[in-house]
mmCIF file of C-alpha atoms in Angstrom:
data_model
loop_
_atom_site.group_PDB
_atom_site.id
_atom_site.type_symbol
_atom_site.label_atom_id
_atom_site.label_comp_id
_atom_site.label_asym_id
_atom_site.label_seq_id
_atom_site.Cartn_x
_atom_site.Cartn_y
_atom_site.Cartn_z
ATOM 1 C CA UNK A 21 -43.034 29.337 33.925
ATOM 2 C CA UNK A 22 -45.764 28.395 36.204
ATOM 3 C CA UNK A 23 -45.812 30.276 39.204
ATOM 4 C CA UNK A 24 -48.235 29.387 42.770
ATOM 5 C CA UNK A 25 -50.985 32.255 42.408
ATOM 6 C CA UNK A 26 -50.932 32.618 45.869
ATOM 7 C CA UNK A 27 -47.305 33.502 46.857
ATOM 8 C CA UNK A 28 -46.101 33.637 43.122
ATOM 9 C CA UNK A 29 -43.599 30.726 44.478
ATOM 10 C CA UNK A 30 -41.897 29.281 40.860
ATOM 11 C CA UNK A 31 -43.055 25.704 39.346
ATOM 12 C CA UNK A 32 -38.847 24.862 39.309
ATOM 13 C CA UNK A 33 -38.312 24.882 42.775
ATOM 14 C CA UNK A 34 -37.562 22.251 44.674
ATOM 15 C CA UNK A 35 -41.222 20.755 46.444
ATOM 16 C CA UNK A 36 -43.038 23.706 44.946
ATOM 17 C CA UNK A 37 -45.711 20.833 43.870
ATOM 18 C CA UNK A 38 -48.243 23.386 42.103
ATOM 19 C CA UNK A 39 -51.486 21.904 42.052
ATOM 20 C CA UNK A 40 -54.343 22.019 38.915
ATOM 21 C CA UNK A 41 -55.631 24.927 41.070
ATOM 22 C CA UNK A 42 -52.368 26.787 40.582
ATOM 23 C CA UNK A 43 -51.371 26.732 44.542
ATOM 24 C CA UNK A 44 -48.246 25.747 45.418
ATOM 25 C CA UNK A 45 -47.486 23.065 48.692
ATOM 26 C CA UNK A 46 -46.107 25.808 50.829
ATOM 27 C CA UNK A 47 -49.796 27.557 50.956
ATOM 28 C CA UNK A 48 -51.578 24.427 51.024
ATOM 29 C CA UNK A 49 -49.990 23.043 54.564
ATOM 30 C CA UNK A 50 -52.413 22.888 57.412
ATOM 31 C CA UNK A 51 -53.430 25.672 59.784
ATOM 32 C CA UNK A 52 -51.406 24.175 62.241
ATOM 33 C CA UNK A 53 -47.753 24.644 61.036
ATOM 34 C CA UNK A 54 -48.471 28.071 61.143
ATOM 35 C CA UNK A 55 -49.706 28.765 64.766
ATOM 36 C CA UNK A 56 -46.746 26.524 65.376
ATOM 37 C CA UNK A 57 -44.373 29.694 63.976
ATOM 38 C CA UNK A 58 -46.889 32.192 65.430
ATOM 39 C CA UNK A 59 -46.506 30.385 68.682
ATOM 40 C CA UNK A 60 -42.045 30.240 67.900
ATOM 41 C CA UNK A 61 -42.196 33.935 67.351
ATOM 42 C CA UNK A 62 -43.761 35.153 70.499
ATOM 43 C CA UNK A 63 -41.203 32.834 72.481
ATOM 44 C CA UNK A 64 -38.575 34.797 70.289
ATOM 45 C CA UNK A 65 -40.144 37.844 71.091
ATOM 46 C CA UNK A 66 -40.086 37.425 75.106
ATOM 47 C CA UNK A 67 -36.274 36.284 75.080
ATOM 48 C CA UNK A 68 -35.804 39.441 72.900
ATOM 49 C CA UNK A 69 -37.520 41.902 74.872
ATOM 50 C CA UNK A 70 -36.048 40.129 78.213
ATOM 51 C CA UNK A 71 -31.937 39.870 76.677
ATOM 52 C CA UNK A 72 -32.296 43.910 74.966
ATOM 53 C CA UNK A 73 -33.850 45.222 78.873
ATOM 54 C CA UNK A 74 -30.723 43.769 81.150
ATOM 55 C CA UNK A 75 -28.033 42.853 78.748
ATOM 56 C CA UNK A 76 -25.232 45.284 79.853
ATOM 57 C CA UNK A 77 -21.304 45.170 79.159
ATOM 58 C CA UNK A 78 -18.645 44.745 80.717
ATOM 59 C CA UNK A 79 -16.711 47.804 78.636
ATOM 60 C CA UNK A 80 -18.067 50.739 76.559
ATOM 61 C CA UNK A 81 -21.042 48.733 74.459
ATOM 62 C CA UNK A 82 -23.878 46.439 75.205
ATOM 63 C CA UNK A 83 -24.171 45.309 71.911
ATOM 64 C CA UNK A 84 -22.809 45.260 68.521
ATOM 65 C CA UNK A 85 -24.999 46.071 65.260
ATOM 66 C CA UNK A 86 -24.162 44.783 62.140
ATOM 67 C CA UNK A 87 -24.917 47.643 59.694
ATOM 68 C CA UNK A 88 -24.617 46.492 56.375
ATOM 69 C CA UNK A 89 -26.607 49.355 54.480
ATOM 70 C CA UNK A 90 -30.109 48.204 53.752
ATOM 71 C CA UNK A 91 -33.207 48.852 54.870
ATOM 72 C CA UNK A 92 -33.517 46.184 58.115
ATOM 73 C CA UNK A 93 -29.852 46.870 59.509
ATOM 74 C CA UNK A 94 -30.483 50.757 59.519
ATOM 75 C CA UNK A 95 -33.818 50.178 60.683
ATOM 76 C CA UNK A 96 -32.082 47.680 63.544
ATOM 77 C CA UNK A 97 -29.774 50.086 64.699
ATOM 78 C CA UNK A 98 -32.251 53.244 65.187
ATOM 79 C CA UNK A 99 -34.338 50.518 67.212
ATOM 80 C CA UNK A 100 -31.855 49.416 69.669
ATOM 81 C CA UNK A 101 -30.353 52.431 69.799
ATOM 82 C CA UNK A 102 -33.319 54.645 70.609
ATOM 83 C CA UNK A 103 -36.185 52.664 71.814
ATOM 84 C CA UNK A 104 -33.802 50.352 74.533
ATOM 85 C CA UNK A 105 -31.083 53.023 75.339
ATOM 86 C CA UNK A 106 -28.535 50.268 74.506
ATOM 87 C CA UNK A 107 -24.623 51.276 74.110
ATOM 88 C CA UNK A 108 -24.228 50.246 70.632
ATOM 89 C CA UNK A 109 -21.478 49.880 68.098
ATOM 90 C CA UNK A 110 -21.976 49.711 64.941
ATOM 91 C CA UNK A 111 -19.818 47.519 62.475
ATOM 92 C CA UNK A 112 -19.436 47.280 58.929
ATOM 93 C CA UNK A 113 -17.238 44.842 56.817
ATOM 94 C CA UNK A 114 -16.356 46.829 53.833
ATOM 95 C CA UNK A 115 -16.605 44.236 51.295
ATOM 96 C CA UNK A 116 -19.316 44.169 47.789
ATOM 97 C CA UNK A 117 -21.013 46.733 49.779
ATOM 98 C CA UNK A 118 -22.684 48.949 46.944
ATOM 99 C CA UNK A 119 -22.840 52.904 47.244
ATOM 100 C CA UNK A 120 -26.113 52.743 47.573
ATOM 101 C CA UNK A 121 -25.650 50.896 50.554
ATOM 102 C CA UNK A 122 -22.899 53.656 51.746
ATOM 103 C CA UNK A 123 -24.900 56.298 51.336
ATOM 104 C CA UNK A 124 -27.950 54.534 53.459
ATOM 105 C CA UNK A 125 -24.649 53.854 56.210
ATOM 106 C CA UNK A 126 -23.731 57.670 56.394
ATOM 107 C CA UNK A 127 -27.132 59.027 56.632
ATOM 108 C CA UNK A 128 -28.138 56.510 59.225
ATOM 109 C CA UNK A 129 -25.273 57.192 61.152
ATOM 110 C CA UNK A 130 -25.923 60.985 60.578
ATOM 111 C CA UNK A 131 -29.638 60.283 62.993
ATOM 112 C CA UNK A 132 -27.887 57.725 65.177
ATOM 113 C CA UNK A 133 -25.476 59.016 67.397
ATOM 114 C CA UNK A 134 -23.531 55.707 67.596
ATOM 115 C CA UNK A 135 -19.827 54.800 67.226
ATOM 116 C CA UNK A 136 -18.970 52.871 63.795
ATOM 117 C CA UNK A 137 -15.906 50.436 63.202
ATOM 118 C CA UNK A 138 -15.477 49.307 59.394
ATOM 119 C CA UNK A 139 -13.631 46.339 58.965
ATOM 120 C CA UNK A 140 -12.103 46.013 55.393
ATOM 121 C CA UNK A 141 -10.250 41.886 55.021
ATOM 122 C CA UNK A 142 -7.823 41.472 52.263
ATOM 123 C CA UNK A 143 -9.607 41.543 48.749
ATOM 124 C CA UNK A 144 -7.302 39.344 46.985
ATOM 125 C CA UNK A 145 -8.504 36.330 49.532
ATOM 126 C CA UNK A 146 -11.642 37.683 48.668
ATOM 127 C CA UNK A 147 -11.250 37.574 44.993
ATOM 128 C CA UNK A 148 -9.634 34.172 45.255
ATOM 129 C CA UNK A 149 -12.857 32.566 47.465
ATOM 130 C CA UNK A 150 -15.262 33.662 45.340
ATOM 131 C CA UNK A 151 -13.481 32.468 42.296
ATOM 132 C CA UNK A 152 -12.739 28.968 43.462
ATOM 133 C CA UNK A 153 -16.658 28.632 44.959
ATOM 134 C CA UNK A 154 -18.055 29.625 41.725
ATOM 135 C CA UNK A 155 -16.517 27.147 39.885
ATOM 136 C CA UNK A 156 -17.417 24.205 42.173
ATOM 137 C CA UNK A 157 -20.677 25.236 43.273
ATOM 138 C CA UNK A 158 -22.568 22.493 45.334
ATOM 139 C CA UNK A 159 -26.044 21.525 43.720
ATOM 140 C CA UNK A 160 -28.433 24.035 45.201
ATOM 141 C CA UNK A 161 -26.184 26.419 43.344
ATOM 142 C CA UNK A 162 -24.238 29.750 43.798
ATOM 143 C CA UNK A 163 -26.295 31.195 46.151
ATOM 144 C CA UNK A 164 -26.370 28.774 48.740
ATOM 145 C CA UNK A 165 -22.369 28.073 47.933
ATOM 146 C CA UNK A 166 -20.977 31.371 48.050
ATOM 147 C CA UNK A 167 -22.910 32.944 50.605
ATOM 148 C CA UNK A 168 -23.327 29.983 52.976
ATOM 149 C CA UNK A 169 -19.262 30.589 53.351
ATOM 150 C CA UNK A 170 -19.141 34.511 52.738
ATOM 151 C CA UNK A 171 -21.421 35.092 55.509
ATOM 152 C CA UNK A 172 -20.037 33.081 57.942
ATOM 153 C CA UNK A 173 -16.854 35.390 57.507
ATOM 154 C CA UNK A 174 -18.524 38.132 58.296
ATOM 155 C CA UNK A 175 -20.760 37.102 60.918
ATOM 156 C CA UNK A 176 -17.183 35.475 62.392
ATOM 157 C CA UNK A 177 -15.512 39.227 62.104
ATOM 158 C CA UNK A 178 -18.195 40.615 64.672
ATOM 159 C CA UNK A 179 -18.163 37.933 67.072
ATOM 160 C CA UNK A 180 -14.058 38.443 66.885
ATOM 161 C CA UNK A 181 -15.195 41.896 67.874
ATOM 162 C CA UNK A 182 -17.413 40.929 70.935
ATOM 163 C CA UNK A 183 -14.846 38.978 72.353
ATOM 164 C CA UNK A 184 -12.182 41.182 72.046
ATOM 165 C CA UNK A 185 -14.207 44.128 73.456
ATOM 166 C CA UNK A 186 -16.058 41.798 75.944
ATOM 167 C CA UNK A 187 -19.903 42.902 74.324
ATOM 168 C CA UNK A 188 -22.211 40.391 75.134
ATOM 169 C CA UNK A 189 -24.472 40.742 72.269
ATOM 170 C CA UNK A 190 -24.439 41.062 68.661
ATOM 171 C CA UNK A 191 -27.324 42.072 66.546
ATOM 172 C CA UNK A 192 -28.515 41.157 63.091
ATOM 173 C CA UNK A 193 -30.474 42.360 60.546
ATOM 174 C CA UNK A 194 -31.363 39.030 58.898
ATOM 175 C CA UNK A 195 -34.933 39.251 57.910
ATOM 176 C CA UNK A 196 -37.467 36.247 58.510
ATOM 177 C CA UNK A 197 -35.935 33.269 55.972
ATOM 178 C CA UNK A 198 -32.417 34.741 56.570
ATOM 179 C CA UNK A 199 -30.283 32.659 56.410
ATOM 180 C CA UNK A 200 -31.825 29.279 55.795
ATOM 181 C CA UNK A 201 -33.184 27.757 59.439
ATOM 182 C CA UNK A 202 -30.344 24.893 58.756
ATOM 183 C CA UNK A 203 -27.994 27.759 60.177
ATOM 184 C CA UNK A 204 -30.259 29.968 62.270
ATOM 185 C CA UNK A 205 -33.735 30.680 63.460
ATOM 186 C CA UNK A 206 -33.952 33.971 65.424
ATOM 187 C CA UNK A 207 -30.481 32.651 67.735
ATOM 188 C CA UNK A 208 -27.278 30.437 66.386
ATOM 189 C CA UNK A 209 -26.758 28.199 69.129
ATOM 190 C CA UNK A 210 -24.207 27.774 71.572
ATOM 191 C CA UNK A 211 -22.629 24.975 69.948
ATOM 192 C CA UNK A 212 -22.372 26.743 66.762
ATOM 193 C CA UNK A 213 -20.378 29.809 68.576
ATOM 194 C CA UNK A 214 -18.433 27.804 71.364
ATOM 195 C CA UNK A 215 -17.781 24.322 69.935
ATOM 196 C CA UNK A 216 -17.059 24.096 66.609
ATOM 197 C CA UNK A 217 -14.203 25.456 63.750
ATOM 198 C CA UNK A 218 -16.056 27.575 60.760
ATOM 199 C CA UNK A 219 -14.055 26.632 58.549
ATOM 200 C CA UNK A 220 -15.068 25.046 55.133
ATOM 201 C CA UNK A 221 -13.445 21.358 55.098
ATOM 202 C CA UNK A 222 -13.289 21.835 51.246
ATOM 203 C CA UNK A 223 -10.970 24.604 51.855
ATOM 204 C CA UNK A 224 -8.801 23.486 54.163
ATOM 205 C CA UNK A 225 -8.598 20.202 51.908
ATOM 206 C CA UNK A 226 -7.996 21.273 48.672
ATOM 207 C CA UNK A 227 -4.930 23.074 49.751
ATOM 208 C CA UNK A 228 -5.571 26.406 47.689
ATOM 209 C CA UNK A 229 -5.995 27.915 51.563
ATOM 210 C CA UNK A 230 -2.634 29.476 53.231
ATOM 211 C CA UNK A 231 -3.608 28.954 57.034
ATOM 212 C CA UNK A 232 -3.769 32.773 57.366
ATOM 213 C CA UNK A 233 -6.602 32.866 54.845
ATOM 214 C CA UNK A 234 -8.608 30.192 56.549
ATOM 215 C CA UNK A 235 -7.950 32.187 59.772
ATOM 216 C CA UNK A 236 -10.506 34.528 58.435
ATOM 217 C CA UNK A 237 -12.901 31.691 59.680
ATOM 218 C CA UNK A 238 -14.390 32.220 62.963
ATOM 219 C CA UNK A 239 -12.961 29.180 65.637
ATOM 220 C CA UNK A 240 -13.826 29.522 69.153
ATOM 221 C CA UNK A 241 -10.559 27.646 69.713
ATOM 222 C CA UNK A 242 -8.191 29.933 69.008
ATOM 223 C CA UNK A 243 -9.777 30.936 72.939
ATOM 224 C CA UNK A 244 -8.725 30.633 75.942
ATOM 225 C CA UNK A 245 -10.899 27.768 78.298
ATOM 226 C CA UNK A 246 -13.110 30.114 80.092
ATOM 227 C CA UNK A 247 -13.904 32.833 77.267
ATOM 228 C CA UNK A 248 -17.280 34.049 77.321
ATOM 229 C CA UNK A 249 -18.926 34.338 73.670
ATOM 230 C CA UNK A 250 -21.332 36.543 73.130
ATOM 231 C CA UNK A 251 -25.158 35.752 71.815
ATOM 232 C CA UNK A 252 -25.750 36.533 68.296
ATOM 233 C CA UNK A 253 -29.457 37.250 68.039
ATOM 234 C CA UNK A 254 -31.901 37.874 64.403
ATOM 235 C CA UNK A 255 -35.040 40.714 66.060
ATOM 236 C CA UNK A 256 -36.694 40.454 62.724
ATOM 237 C CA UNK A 257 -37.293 37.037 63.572
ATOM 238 C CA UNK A 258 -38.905 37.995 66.566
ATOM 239 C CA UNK A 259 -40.664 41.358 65.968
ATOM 240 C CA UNK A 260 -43.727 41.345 63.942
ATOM 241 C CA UNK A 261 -42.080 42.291 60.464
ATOM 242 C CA UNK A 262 -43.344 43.924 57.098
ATOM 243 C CA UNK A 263 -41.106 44.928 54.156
ATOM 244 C CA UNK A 264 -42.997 46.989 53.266
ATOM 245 C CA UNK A 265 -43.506 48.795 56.619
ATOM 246 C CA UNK A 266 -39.513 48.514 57.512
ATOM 247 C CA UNK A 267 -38.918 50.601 53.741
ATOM 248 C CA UNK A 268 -41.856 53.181 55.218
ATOM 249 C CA UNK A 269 -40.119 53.299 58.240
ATOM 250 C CA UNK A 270 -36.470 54.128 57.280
ATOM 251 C CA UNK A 271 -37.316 56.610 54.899
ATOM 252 C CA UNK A 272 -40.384 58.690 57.663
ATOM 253 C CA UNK A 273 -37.048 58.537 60.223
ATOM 254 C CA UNK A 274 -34.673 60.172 57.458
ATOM 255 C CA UNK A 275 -32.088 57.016 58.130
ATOM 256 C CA UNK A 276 -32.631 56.489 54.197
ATOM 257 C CA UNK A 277 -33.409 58.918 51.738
ATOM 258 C CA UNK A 278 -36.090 57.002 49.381
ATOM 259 C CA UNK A 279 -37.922 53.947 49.354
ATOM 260 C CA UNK A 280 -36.028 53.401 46.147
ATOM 261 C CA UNK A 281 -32.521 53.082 48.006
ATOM 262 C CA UNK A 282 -34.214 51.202 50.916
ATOM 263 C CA UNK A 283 -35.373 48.569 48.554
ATOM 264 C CA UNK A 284 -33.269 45.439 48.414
ATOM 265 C CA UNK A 285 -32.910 45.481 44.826
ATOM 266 C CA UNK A 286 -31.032 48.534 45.194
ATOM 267 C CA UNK A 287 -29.171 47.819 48.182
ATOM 268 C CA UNK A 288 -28.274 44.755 47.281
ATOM 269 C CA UNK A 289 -24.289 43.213 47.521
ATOM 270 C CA UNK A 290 -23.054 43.682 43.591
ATOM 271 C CA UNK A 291 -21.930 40.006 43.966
ATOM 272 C CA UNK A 292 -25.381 38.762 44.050
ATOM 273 C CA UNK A 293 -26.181 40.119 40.861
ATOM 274 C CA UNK A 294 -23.693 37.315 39.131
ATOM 275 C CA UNK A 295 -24.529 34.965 41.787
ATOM 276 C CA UNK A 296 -28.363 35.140 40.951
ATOM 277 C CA UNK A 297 -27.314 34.577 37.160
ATOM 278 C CA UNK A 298 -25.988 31.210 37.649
ATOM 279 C CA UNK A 299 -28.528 29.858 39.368
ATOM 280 C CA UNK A 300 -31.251 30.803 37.272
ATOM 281 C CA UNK A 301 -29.050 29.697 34.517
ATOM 282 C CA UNK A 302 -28.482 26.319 36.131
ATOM 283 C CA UNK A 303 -31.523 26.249 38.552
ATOM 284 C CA UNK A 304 -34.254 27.527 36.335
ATOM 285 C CA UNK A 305 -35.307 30.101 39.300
ATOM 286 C CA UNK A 306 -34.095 33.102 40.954
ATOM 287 C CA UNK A 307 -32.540 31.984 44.145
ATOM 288 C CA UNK A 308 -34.279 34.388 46.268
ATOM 289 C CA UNK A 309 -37.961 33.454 45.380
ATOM 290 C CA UNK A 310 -38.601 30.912 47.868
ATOM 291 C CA UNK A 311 -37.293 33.305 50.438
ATOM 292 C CA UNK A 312 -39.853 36.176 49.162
ATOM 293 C CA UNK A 313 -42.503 34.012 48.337
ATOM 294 C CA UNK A 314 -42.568 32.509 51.964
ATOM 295 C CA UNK A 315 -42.522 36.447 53.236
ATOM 296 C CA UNK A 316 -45.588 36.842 50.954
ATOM 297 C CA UNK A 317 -47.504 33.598 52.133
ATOM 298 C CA UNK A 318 -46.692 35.309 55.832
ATOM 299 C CA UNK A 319 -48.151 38.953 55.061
ATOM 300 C CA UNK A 320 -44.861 40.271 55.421
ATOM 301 C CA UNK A 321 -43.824 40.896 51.972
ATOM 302 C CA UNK A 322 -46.185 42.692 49.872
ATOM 303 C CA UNK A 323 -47.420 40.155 46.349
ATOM 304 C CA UNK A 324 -48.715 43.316 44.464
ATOM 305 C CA UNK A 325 -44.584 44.672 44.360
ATOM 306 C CA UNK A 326 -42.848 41.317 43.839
ATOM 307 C CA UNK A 327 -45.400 39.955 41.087
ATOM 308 C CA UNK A 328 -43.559 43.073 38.949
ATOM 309 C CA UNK A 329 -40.673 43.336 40.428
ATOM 310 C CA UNK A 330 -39.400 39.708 40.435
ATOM 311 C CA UNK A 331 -39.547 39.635 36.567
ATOM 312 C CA UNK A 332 -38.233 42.883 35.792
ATOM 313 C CA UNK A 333 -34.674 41.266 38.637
ATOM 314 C CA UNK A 334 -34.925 38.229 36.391
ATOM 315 C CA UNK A 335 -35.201 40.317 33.107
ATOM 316 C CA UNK A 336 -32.078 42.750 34.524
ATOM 317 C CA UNK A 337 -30.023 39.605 35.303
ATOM 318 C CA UNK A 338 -30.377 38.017 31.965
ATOM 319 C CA UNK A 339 -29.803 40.869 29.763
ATOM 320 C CA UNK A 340 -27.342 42.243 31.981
ATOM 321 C CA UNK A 341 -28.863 45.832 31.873
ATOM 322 C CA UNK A 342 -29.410 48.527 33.935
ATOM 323 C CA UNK A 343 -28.408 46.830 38.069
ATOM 324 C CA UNK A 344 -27.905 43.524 35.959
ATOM 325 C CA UNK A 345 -25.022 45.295 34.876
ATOM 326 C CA UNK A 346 -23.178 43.867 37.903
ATOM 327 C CA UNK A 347 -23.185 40.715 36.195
ATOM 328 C CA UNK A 348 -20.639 41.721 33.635
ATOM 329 C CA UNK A 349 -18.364 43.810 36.107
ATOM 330 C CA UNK A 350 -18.202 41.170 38.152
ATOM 331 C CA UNK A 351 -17.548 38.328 35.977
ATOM 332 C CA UNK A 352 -14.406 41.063 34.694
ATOM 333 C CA UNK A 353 -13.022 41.692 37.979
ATOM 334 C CA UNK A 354 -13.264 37.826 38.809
ATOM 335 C CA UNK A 355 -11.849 37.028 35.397
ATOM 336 C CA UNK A 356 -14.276 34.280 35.047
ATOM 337 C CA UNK A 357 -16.163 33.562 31.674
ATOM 338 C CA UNK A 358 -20.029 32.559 31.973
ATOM 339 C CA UNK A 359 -19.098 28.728 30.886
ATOM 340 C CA UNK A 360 -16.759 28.984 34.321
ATOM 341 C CA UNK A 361 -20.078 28.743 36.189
ATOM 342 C CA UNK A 362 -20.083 25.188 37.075
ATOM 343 C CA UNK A 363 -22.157 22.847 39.825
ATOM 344 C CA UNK A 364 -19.721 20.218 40.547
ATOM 345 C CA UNK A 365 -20.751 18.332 43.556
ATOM 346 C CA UNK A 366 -23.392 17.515 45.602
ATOM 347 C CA UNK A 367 -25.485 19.474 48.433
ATOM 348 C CA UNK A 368 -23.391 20.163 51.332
ATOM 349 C CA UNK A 369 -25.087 19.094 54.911
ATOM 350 C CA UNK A 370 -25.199 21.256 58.008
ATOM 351 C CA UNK A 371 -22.663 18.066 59.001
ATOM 352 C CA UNK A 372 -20.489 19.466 56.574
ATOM 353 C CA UNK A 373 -20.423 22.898 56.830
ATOM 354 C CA UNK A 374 -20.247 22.689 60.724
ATOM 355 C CA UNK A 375 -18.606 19.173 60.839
ATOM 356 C CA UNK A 376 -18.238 19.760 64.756
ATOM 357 C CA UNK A 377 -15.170 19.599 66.813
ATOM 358 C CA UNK A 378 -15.633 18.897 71.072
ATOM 359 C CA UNK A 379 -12.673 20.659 73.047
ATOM 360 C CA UNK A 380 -10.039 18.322 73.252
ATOM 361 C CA UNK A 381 -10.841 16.777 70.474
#
């Protein structure tokens, strides 16, 4: 497989449109698109530095921190914690979180004197999602299927949190790319948290869904008129951000013991192991490479790591060895067979996902 020699972007992605010089479209826009982000960023930035020097609370916390275990969230919660003074809780949803990750979560806990809620939701829903989504993926694969409604739960738990605890921020540590700008760049907007129903329409309408289970999904109207929802903010979008610097970082501050557990190979949900083998299955392409090769293009990824490492993932997934292991374990705890890894419809919209509902409607 072809790949763009600048930001090692694969020849099977969508628009890749590799050139005879071997340089994909991404790296061949115009000067301009990226001052454009440049100039995005430092608006990002102001808001950021502006909302994390007055927001206050109401209660105990000023914030909540979504610690998930790698090297960004850890990295996040040192950061707020200890460079703006903020009251912060810390939250965790127990779910596909890998030890690795746990033992990153204790030690940066350990260094950051912080209170910590973990959230575990029913596994058998869990179980039961994930086995329905992988076997009607939409056409952009399991990647974008299962985690476009997986992380919505979770991002739904916190902001049921906030609420709850009247905490007027919550805190992410989504790195540039993360999630797709279709659902977020650096802020979701208001609309997203105060006007419309999370829910997935295809689970609600295929009737597999007790209404308790699609409670899970975050709805604003379940409020009372008058309810103040918090902001849910990305500061790796705004900050000036390096992987490679953030896995320096962690590991110089003691939150994480190695560069080696604070890389997101290592850290990474077990899930995403299986997830990553059906898309390059029925994609052609690891899911994550236009994600790292757009990192790369930006300087904040480092080309040298990924042109190995990349291959060696891809190698792990298909043979199923060594972290590719995951593959196996959890095809066997979803009893699922490989050939149950189907694409059966076509790509959801933003429409769709969010299809909007206007109180009173």
């Amino acid at each position: 497989m072809r790949k763009c020699t600048h930001c090692l972007l694969p020849e099977t992605v969508p628009d890749a449109d590799i050139d005879a010089s071997g340089i994909c479209r991404f790296c061949r826009q115009p000067a301009g698109v990226q001052a454009s982000e440049a100039a995005a960023r430092q608006r990002y930035e102001a808001d950021l530095e502006q909302t994390l020097r007055t927001t206050r609370g109401e209660g105990d916390y000023d914030c909540i921190v979504n610690l998930s275990g790698g090297k960004d969230s850890c990295l996040l919660l040192h950061r707020i914690r200890n460079d703006y003074g903020l009251r912060v809780l810390a939250f965790t949803t127990d779910m596909n979180i890998p030890e690795v990750a746990w033992a990153n979560i204790r030690r940066t806990l350990e260094k950051v004197d912080v209170e910590h809620i973990v959230y575990t939701p029913p596994r058998e829903f869990y179980r039961k999602l994930y086995r329905y989504l992988l076997q009607n993926q939409e056409e952009r694969g399991a990647v974008r299927t299962v985690c476009y409604v997986c992380a919505p739960l979770y991002e739904g738990y916190a902001l049921q949190v906030a609420v709850e605890k009247k905490i007027p921020l919550v805190l992410a540590g989504y790195s540039p790319g993360q999630p797709e700008p279709e659902r977020m760049v650096y802020e979701f907007s208001r609309d997203l948290l105060e006007r419309i129903d999370w829910t997935p329409p295809e689970l609600r309408e295929n009737n597999l869904f007790s209404e308790a289970e699609l409670g899970h999904f975050w709805n604003p109207f379940r409020y009372p008129a008058g309810t103040r929802f918090p902001r849910y903010l990305a500061p790796f979008h705004a900050w000036p951000y390096s992987q490679e610097e953030n896995i320096r970082k962690v590991v110089e501050l003691g939150l994480i013991e190695s560069a080696t557990k604070a890389s997101p190979v290592h850290s990474n949900c077990p899930l995403n192991w299986l997830l990553m083998y059906s898309d390059l299955k029925h994609l052609g392409y690891n899911p994550y490479a236009p994600e790292f090769s757009k990192l790369i293009r930006e300087g904040k990824a480092n080309r040298t790591y990924w042109k190995v490492m990349a291959p060696v993932v891809d190698t792990m997934i298909r043979t199923q060895t060594f972290l590719g292991k995951n593959v196996r374990q959890s095809l066997k705890s979803l009893d699922l067979k490989p050939e149950d890894l189907k694409i059966t419809r076509g790509a959801t919209s933003k429409s769709e996902v969010y299809p909007g509902r206007k109180p009173g409607e």
